[in-house]
Amino acid sequence: MKYLNKWIVCTLATVFLVAGCNTDELQDLNINPQAVNQIDLNYLFTSAELSIASQGASGDNRYTDWRTNIGLASTAIQQLAATGGIAAAGNFYRHNEETSAAPWEFTYNDQLKNIEEVLKQTGEGGYSEGQLINTRNAARILRVFSFARLTDFYGSIPYFEANKGIEGIFFPTYDPQSVIYPDLLKELEEATAAISTSNPDDGFTRADMIYDGDIAKWKKWGYSLMLRLAMRVSNVAPDLANQYVTKAVTGGVFTSNEDNVWIPMDVGPSEWQDQNGISRAFYPGDGGEPAYMSATMIDFLKGPNANSVADDDPRLMILSGGIAKWDAAGWTPINTDPLAQVGLPNGFAQSDIEAQAGGPVILQETYSRINYLMLDDNDPYMIMNYAEVEFLLAEALVRGIGSGITGTAQQHYEDGVRAAMQMYVPFDASLEVSDAEVDAYLAARPYGVVAPPLEMIGEQMWVSKFFNWWDAWSDWRRTGYPELVAYTSDDSPITGGIIPLRLRYPTTEVAANPNFNFADKNNYTSPVWWDGGQE
């Protein structure tokens, strides 16, 4: 009985205590004092910077690079070639669901999710409203970068309603690329103007792993990205291109390789977050992707006379490390003679190669490989480079797009070639190209003499995008350069012998979002809007 009496007393005491509490006090009792109520937004910003390089930092930092950048773009754009592995998707124009879905899944769920939270909390009603001004506007530039890549891959995508689940929008509507691009350019204009040394630092310098808070360089990147996007729409929206090329030039674009956008990488503390995803995809014992330098790329770098080094591109033995065996034991050179370098033909299976050779062929003893000096796990990841800016300025002058560009198209072309050849030192100090080597190359290939100016500009921009194969793919779709010979075979029914022009939408998005209505565009062969396609 005494136990029952104790229970009654304790119950009554609890009732009286609760009755004596007001609503606010009860609410306070339900708050976990150890719960995280505010997130360091600068931390989310740093994570967003990292994820535009690692392409999936929250899961597998090599996933999207391996599936899409390497798996489709590198071989479709004929800088690499492969007989097997995931890169066979681009080499033989085959569908791979992961290759098509990876950018969608990781960009929306990783990069843009973090950026959206930064913008939400630094905007109206956010707990950091009016603060972190530079962080906010640098995040807007990152957001443009990520959305531009997404729409370049897929065409129409959720844009204005994307990442609004907290507002109850679980099935966002799709926006056409012709509407997305003007808004991206407007966002760049506003964000790049708003980022300023007059704003309080608010931890931005500490958070920024790209430029360490250098506002002048962030402005250059904003205007350089504006130049890229303006030129990307130049074939279909000339007025918009004219307007924003002029604004980009007036604002101030990249002026040297010191402005290049690099994301630093490290071997620790976690290989899944801090290491270079491209390197991890190729590294033996890790990804081990069996891709080789393509015949298209090697032949271009060797120049018109394959039997002479006099006309070789200085990047031949920078981008290629030679013919070599590369396994867990290390890199074992087999032939590093520039004249002996051979690229693997795109679209060739092992059986095709052996039929042509008249017998067995060991690939790693026959074909050139990517230079292992650029594939360390802690090598930095290049996002955008100065050479591209110079090539875009040269093209704009040739085509009469925009105003305010000083100098001649030839000067900008030659400055672009020089920058492209001399930008690899951050990978390894031995990858330096001297001014004399560049001068000799330019003298051997006079601008506008070897080929028409736009062709030379387009080809050089293609080479300068090594490692950024998805960007080279977008450039090729827009310019048509270099003139690639497509792989054709009854074995490739997906494209019918057409180099892929877009990615297919993820099957999960097609099945789950009732606003998806692009069945006629859900293929690899319908060009996106800026490539002349219908929306």
XYZ file of C-alpha atoms in Angstrom:
535
model
C 0.000 0.000 0.000
C 2.858 2.362 0.791
C 4.088 2.068 -2.831
C 0.658 3.098 -4.138
C 0.556 6.075 -1.757
C 3.970 7.185 -3.010
C 2.711 6.949 -6.588
C -0.345 9.074 -5.763
C 1.748 11.705 -3.979
C 4.219 11.932 -6.835
C 1.432 12.157 -9.372
C -0.360 14.942 -7.501
C 2.903 16.825 -7.062
C 3.489 16.626 -10.785
C -0.032 17.866 -11.541
C 0.353 20.861 -9.239
C 3.768 21.695 -10.692
C 2.462 21.550 -14.214
C -0.636 23.525 -13.348
C 1.608 26.211 -11.953
C 3.578 26.552 -15.209
C 2.558 28.911 -18.012
C 2.684 27.997 -21.697
C 6.059 29.652 -22.301
C 7.623 27.733 -19.444
C 6.305 24.462 -20.823
C 7.755 25.321 -24.222
C 11.113 26.026 -22.633
C 11.056 22.587 -21.046
C 10.735 21.053 -24.518
C 13.800 22.811 -25.950
C 16.948 20.743 -26.125
C 19.691 23.038 -24.839
C 22.260 21.024 -26.823
C 20.386 21.236 -30.110
C 21.912 23.182 -33.021
C 19.597 26.117 -33.677
C 21.896 28.031 -36.010
C 24.443 26.749 -38.489
C 27.677 28.531 -39.284
C 26.790 29.704 -42.788
C 30.430 30.195 -43.669
C 30.880 26.476 -43.086
C 28.097 25.751 -45.591
C 29.733 28.146 -48.032
C 33.071 26.312 -47.754
C 31.254 23.024 -48.291
C 29.600 24.425 -51.419
C 32.992 25.519 -52.778
C 34.414 22.067 -52.161
C 31.462 20.330 -53.755
C 31.700 22.164 -57.109
C 35.023 20.337 -57.452
C 34.464 17.038 -55.711
C 30.956 16.760 -57.198
C 29.384 14.939 -54.263
C 31.375 15.681 -51.140
C 28.688 14.279 -48.867
C 28.897 10.845 -50.451
C 31.658 9.933 -52.877
C 33.851 12.757 -54.128
C 34.663 10.934 -57.360
C 31.103 9.884 -58.195
C 29.965 12.567 -60.641
C 33.410 13.140 -62.113
C 33.793 9.432 -62.725
C 30.292 8.879 -64.116
C 29.761 12.034 -66.170
C 32.922 14.107 -66.593
C 35.035 11.047 -67.358
C 32.331 8.503 -68.159
C 30.654 10.484 -70.911
C 32.232 13.855 -71.675
C 35.938 12.913 -71.816
C 35.443 10.232 -74.457
C 32.496 11.775 -76.328
C 34.586 14.927 -76.778
C 37.493 12.692 -77.880
C 40.177 13.764 -75.462
C 40.224 10.284 -73.938
C 39.237 6.878 -75.318
C 38.404 3.574 -73.672
C 37.526 0.027 -74.624
C 35.886 -0.679 -71.272
C 35.161 0.792 -67.875
C 32.574 3.464 -67.246
C 34.148 5.748 -69.885
C 32.843 3.336 -72.502
C 29.483 5.122 -72.189
C 30.863 8.197 -73.934
C 33.212 6.243 -76.159
C 30.458 4.098 -77.687
C 27.462 6.437 -77.053
C 25.774 4.018 -74.672
C 23.251 4.837 -71.979
C 24.381 4.548 -68.380
C 21.768 5.616 -65.833
C 24.360 6.729 -63.260
C 26.189 8.793 -65.878
C 23.025 10.682 -66.752
C 21.658 11.039 -63.228
C 24.781 11.934 -61.239
C 24.957 15.702 -61.947
C 21.248 16.100 -61.192
C 21.384 14.205 -57.917
C 24.551 15.685 -56.492
C 24.127 19.256 -57.701
C 20.617 19.653 -56.334
C 21.157 17.591 -53.190
C 24.618 18.826 -52.249
C 25.876 22.050 -53.816
C 22.591 23.865 -54.313
C 21.127 22.664 -51.031
C 23.959 24.278 -49.063
C 23.891 27.418 -51.178
C 20.120 27.746 -50.757
C 20.478 27.655 -46.981
C 23.136 30.381 -47.070
C 20.892 32.572 -49.208
C 17.811 31.846 -47.099
C 19.453 32.716 -43.792
C 21.247 35.819 -45.095
C 18.092 37.048 -46.830
C 14.917 38.635 -45.531
C 13.770 37.007 -42.291
C 16.897 34.855 -41.947
C 18.837 34.752 -38.705
C 21.800 36.403 -40.478
C 19.778 38.916 -42.451
C 21.951 41.845 -43.497
C 25.134 40.053 -42.444
C 27.703 37.960 -44.338
C 27.209 40.139 -47.396
C 30.287 38.895 -49.229
C 29.542 35.276 -48.328
C 26.001 35.721 -49.630
C 27.036 37.193 -52.960
C 29.901 34.777 -53.514
C 27.332 32.027 -52.881
C 25.152 33.566 -55.599
C 28.094 33.286 -58.018
C 28.555 29.624 -57.050
C 24.821 29.114 -57.546
C 25.020 30.506 -61.088
C 27.968 28.226 -61.838
C 26.074 25.143 -60.640
C 22.755 25.957 -62.321
C 24.470 26.830 -65.602
C 26.130 23.435 -65.677
C 22.842 21.697 -64.880
C 20.854 23.411 -67.608
C 23.706 22.879 -70.082
C 23.386 19.151 -69.382
C 19.617 18.790 -69.403
C 17.988 21.873 -70.970
C 14.793 22.705 -69.069
C 15.203 22.094 -65.340
C 13.612 23.181 -62.049
C 15.171 26.566 -61.367
C 12.929 29.131 -59.685
C 11.244 26.489 -57.482
C 14.292 24.279 -56.965
C 15.383 23.396 -53.403
C 12.234 24.899 -51.898
C 11.108 21.826 -49.981
C 11.109 23.775 -46.713
C 8.480 26.023 -48.315
C 6.341 23.022 -49.194
C 7.369 22.782 -52.864
C 8.132 19.091 -53.285
C 7.449 18.846 -57.013
C 9.080 21.919 -58.571
C 8.027 23.128 -61.987
C 10.465 23.190 -64.882
C 11.787 26.400 -66.405
C 12.993 26.661 -70.021
C 16.639 27.374 -70.654
C 15.715 30.559 -72.530
C 14.285 31.902 -69.247
C 16.984 30.498 -66.970
C 19.952 32.041 -68.792
C 18.786 35.682 -68.596
C 18.199 35.235 -64.872
C 21.626 33.646 -64.373
C 23.216 36.638 -66.088
C 21.151 39.057 -63.994
C 22.200 37.215 -60.829
C 25.861 37.447 -61.838
C 25.533 41.154 -62.517
C 23.939 41.866 -59.141
C 26.116 39.549 -57.057
C 29.404 40.610 -58.630
C 28.559 44.282 -58.113
C 27.491 43.678 -54.487
C 30.606 41.844 -53.336
C 32.931 44.531 -51.990
C 35.876 45.286 -49.749
C 33.668 47.851 -48.000
C 31.475 45.066 -46.588
C 32.356 43.583 -43.180
C 34.443 40.441 -43.607
C 32.179 38.387 -41.290
C 34.443 35.341 -41.636
C 34.387 35.301 -45.438
C 38.194 35.263 -45.753
C 38.370 32.279 -43.418
C 35.624 30.441 -45.294
C 36.832 31.079 -48.858
C 39.167 28.318 -50.034
C 39.341 29.629 -53.621
C 40.717 33.161 -53.243
C 41.142 33.506 -49.463
C 38.663 36.365 -49.462
C 40.293 38.354 -52.274
C 37.345 40.464 -53.414
C 39.035 41.721 -56.581
C 39.506 38.156 -57.788
C 35.931 37.215 -56.946
C 34.771 40.116 -59.089
C 36.961 38.911 -61.945
C 35.497 35.430 -61.668
C 31.948 36.794 -61.634
C 32.553 38.826 -64.794
C 34.492 35.982 -66.472
C 31.638 33.587 -65.807
C 29.306 36.247 -67.207
C 31.423 36.304 -70.382
C 31.167 32.511 -70.671
C 27.395 32.457 -70.288
C 26.890 35.409 -72.637
C 28.911 33.716 -75.360
C 27.097 30.437 -74.756
C 23.795 32.003 -75.824
C 25.328 34.076 -78.628
C 24.020 31.853 -81.437
C 20.384 32.101 -80.330
C 20.135 35.332 -78.290
C 22.545 37.825 -79.904
C 21.082 40.875 -78.145
C 21.475 39.253 -74.735
C 25.014 38.191 -75.643
C 25.934 41.700 -76.821
C 24.604 43.230 -73.631
C 26.393 40.937 -71.204
C 29.674 40.550 -73.088
C 29.934 44.336 -72.846
C 29.079 44.289 -69.132
C 31.608 41.533 -68.461
C 34.404 43.368 -70.262
C 33.526 46.650 -68.553
C 33.458 44.954 -65.154
C 36.842 43.309 -65.604
C 37.561 39.663 -66.441
C 40.566 37.424 -65.718
C 43.905 38.946 -66.718
C 46.393 36.156 -65.905
C 46.701 32.598 -64.662
C 46.876 34.060 -61.161
C 43.103 34.495 -61.462
C 42.376 30.833 -62.251
C 39.750 29.158 -60.080
C 41.344 26.246 -58.227
C 39.832 24.211 -55.397
C 42.605 22.954 -53.088
C 42.579 19.247 -52.227
C 44.281 17.212 -49.522
C 44.998 13.589 -48.674
C 43.198 13.909 -45.339
C 41.385 13.721 -43.090
C 38.946 11.885 -45.380
C 39.561 10.478 -48.841
C 35.849 10.706 -49.543
C 35.695 14.452 -49.119
C 39.046 16.166 -49.464
C 40.797 14.294 -52.267
C 40.655 15.065 -55.983
C 37.793 13.050 -57.464
C 39.327 12.897 -60.951
C 42.582 11.527 -59.564
C 40.745 8.967 -57.450
C 38.800 7.755 -60.475
C 42.004 6.935 -62.378
C 44.335 5.952 -59.554
C 45.214 2.221 -59.480
C 43.806 0.500 -56.431
C 41.122 3.163 -56.145
C 39.017 3.852 -59.240
C 41.466 2.404 -61.735
C 39.504 3.706 -64.737
C 41.141 2.158 -67.846
C 41.031 5.170 -70.178
C 43.810 6.347 -72.497
C 44.644 9.504 -74.394
C 42.603 9.544 -77.582
C 44.030 9.460 -81.079
C 42.252 12.755 -81.761
C 44.046 14.492 -78.899
C 47.485 12.945 -79.436
C 47.405 13.640 -83.182
C 46.468 17.270 -82.538
C 49.300 17.712 -80.026
C 51.858 16.027 -82.314
C 51.113 18.491 -85.092
C 50.920 17.952 -88.842
C 54.324 16.221 -89.072
C 54.120 13.128 -86.876
C 57.787 12.350 -87.574
C 59.171 15.599 -86.166
C 59.137 17.120 -82.682
C 59.696 20.581 -84.150
C 55.969 21.158 -84.590
C 54.832 19.399 -81.414
C 52.568 21.190 -78.969
C 54.515 21.735 -75.704
C 51.576 20.136 -73.883
C 52.102 16.754 -75.564
C 54.306 15.417 -72.752
C 52.490 17.432 -70.107
C 49.001 16.063 -70.665
C 50.428 12.653 -71.571
C 52.934 10.966 -69.308
C 53.855 8.607 -72.106
C 53.145 4.937 -72.719
C 53.388 3.370 -69.296
C 52.280 0.620 -66.983
C 50.412 2.040 -63.994
C 49.379 -0.238 -61.180
C 49.451 -0.401 -57.403
C 53.229 -0.856 -57.526
C 53.715 2.496 -59.252
C 54.155 4.224 -62.584
C 56.519 2.323 -64.901
C 57.391 4.205 -68.136
C 57.554 2.110 -71.278
C 58.117 4.840 -73.891
C 58.326 8.585 -73.246
C 59.621 9.542 -76.691
C 57.252 12.259 -78.016
C 57.449 10.789 -81.523
C 56.336 7.395 -80.212
C 53.148 8.580 -78.524
C 49.987 6.925 -79.822
C 46.378 7.686 -78.958
C 43.638 5.081 -78.716
C 41.017 5.577 -81.462
C 37.564 6.459 -80.165
C 34.867 3.884 -80.810
C 37.329 0.994 -81.109
C 36.711 -2.128 -79.051
C 39.592 -4.428 -78.111
C 38.573 -6.755 -80.937
C 38.656 -3.883 -83.438
C 42.157 -2.911 -82.363
C 43.439 -6.475 -82.584
C 41.803 -7.038 -85.945
C 43.520 -3.930 -87.264
C 46.868 -4.949 -85.716
C 46.585 -8.553 -86.892
C 47.106 -9.996 -83.422
C 46.849 -9.466 -79.653
C 47.419 -5.931 -78.348
C 48.275 -5.011 -74.751
C 46.724 -1.542 -74.368
C 48.963 -0.208 -71.616
C 52.043 -1.115 -73.653
C 50.676 0.525 -76.796
C 48.790 3.735 -76.003
C 49.606 6.985 -74.190
C 48.161 7.674 -70.759
C 47.315 10.801 -68.793
C 50.364 12.174 -67.017
C 50.397 10.637 -63.546
C 51.971 13.866 -62.214
C 48.530 15.473 -62.558
C 46.689 12.632 -60.857
C 47.803 12.815 -57.242
C 44.955 12.639 -54.760
C 45.904 16.031 -53.328
C 46.259 17.803 -56.671
C 44.103 20.940 -56.920
C 40.956 20.891 -59.032
C 40.626 23.533 -61.744
C 37.169 25.065 -62.142
C 37.777 27.861 -64.678
C 40.872 29.320 -66.299
C 42.153 32.560 -67.796
C 42.875 30.934 -71.178
C 39.143 30.405 -71.755
C 38.507 34.105 -71.181
C 41.080 35.084 -73.801
C 39.640 32.651 -76.352
C 36.132 33.976 -75.715
C 37.338 37.548 -76.177
C 39.048 36.567 -79.433
C 35.856 34.901 -80.654
C 33.734 37.891 -79.631
C 35.967 40.200 -81.665
C 35.881 37.948 -84.725
C 32.089 37.714 -84.563
C 31.500 41.342 -83.553
C 29.803 40.517 -80.248
C 29.759 43.161 -77.499
C 31.853 46.281 -77.225
C 34.739 47.638 -75.195
C 37.176 44.809 -75.925
C 40.640 46.259 -76.453
C 43.332 44.677 -78.606
C 42.933 42.401 -81.608
C 41.475 38.932 -81.929
C 44.950 37.624 -82.739
C 46.405 39.122 -79.560
C 43.713 37.532 -77.445
C 44.110 34.210 -79.233
C 47.868 34.178 -78.666
C 47.486 35.252 -75.033
C 45.012 32.398 -74.604
C 47.418 29.855 -76.076
C 50.205 31.089 -73.807
C 47.994 30.938 -70.730
C 46.724 27.470 -71.625
C 50.245 26.100 -72.016
C 51.563 27.664 -68.826
C 48.776 26.834 -66.365
C 49.797 23.346 -65.216
C 52.519 24.203 -62.693
C 50.109 23.902 -59.717
C 49.973 20.178 -60.510
C 53.766 19.812 -60.546
C 56.647 22.258 -60.892
C 58.138 20.186 -63.726
C 55.156 20.981 -65.989
C 56.434 24.452 -66.837
C 56.396 25.732 -70.430
C 58.726 28.596 -71.284
C 57.804 31.727 -73.244
C 60.263 30.618 -75.938
C 58.423 27.333 -76.407
C 55.108 29.157 -76.734
C 56.612 31.655 -79.191
C 57.956 28.840 -81.355
C 54.570 27.121 -81.373
C 52.740 30.310 -82.363
C 55.267 31.041 -85.109
C 54.812 27.550 -86.544
C 51.019 27.957 -86.583
C 50.238 31.541 -87.654
C 46.837 32.782 -86.562
C 44.299 32.625 -89.368
C 46.759 30.910 -91.739
C 46.754 27.320 -90.509
C 42.955 27.431 -90.369
C 40.161 30.045 -90.160
C 40.287 32.081 -86.920
C 37.150 30.621 -85.353
C 38.367 27.094 -85.980
C 41.747 27.804 -84.377
C 40.094 29.505 -81.407
C 37.642 26.645 -80.931
C 40.322 23.968 -81.129
C 42.545 25.738 -78.617
C 39.663 26.216 -76.194
C 38.949 22.480 -76.519
C 42.525 21.578 -75.520
C 42.495 24.084 -72.650
C 39.555 22.252 -71.046
C 41.502 19.051 -70.344
C 40.087 17.608 -67.093
C 37.044 19.920 -67.429
C 35.674 17.628 -70.103
C 32.050 18.559 -69.461
C 32.877 22.194 -70.246
C 34.740 21.144 -73.405
C 31.600 19.210 -74.351
C 29.465 22.341 -73.990
C 31.974 24.413 -76.000
C 32.026 21.830 -78.791
C 28.221 21.694 -78.935
C 28.103 25.479 -79.332
C 31.048 26.094 -81.683
C 31.331 22.824 -83.602
C 35.106 22.805 -83.017
C 37.096 20.716 -83.246
C 35.429 18.902 -86.128
C 35.070 15.466 -84.576
C 34.366 12.290 -86.534
C 31.509 10.512 -84.767
C 31.611 6.863 -83.845
C 29.080 4.928 -85.920
C 28.053 1.322 -85.418
C 24.978 -0.865 -85.238
C 26.211 -1.433 -81.684
C 25.196 2.128 -80.723
C 21.418 2.419 -81.122
C 21.079 5.113 -78.443
C 22.248 7.991 -80.662
C 22.356 6.452 -84.100
C 25.946 7.566 -84.570
C 25.482 11.131 -83.253
C 27.843 12.456 -80.598
C 25.665 12.991 -77.482
C 24.147 16.465 -77.282
C 22.610 16.347 -73.806
C 22.009 14.065 -70.827
C 18.864 12.067 -70.214
C 16.816 13.001 -67.158
C 17.111 10.674 -64.141
C 14.465 7.939 -64.138
C 13.554 8.844 -60.550
C 12.728 12.409 -61.610
C 10.752 11.236 -64.624
C 8.710 8.855 -62.471
C 8.219 11.005 -59.372
C 7.772 14.621 -60.482
C 4.325 15.166 -62.047
C 5.658 18.391 -63.584
C 8.043 16.461 -65.816
C 6.759 16.796 -69.374
C 9.789 16.323 -71.595
C 9.475 12.791 -72.887
C 10.343 14.021 -76.387
C 13.578 15.583 -75.075
C 14.567 12.713 -72.775
C 17.300 11.441 -75.055
C 20.919 12.133 -76.009
C 20.288 13.692 -79.405
C 17.940 16.660 -78.920
C 20.057 19.841 -78.763
C 19.423 22.242 -75.901
C 18.133 25.768 -76.572
C 21.484 27.544 -76.909
C 22.562 24.777 -79.292
C 19.611 25.541 -81.562
C 17.119 23.108 -80.037
C 13.419 23.528 -79.306
C 12.270 23.899 -75.708
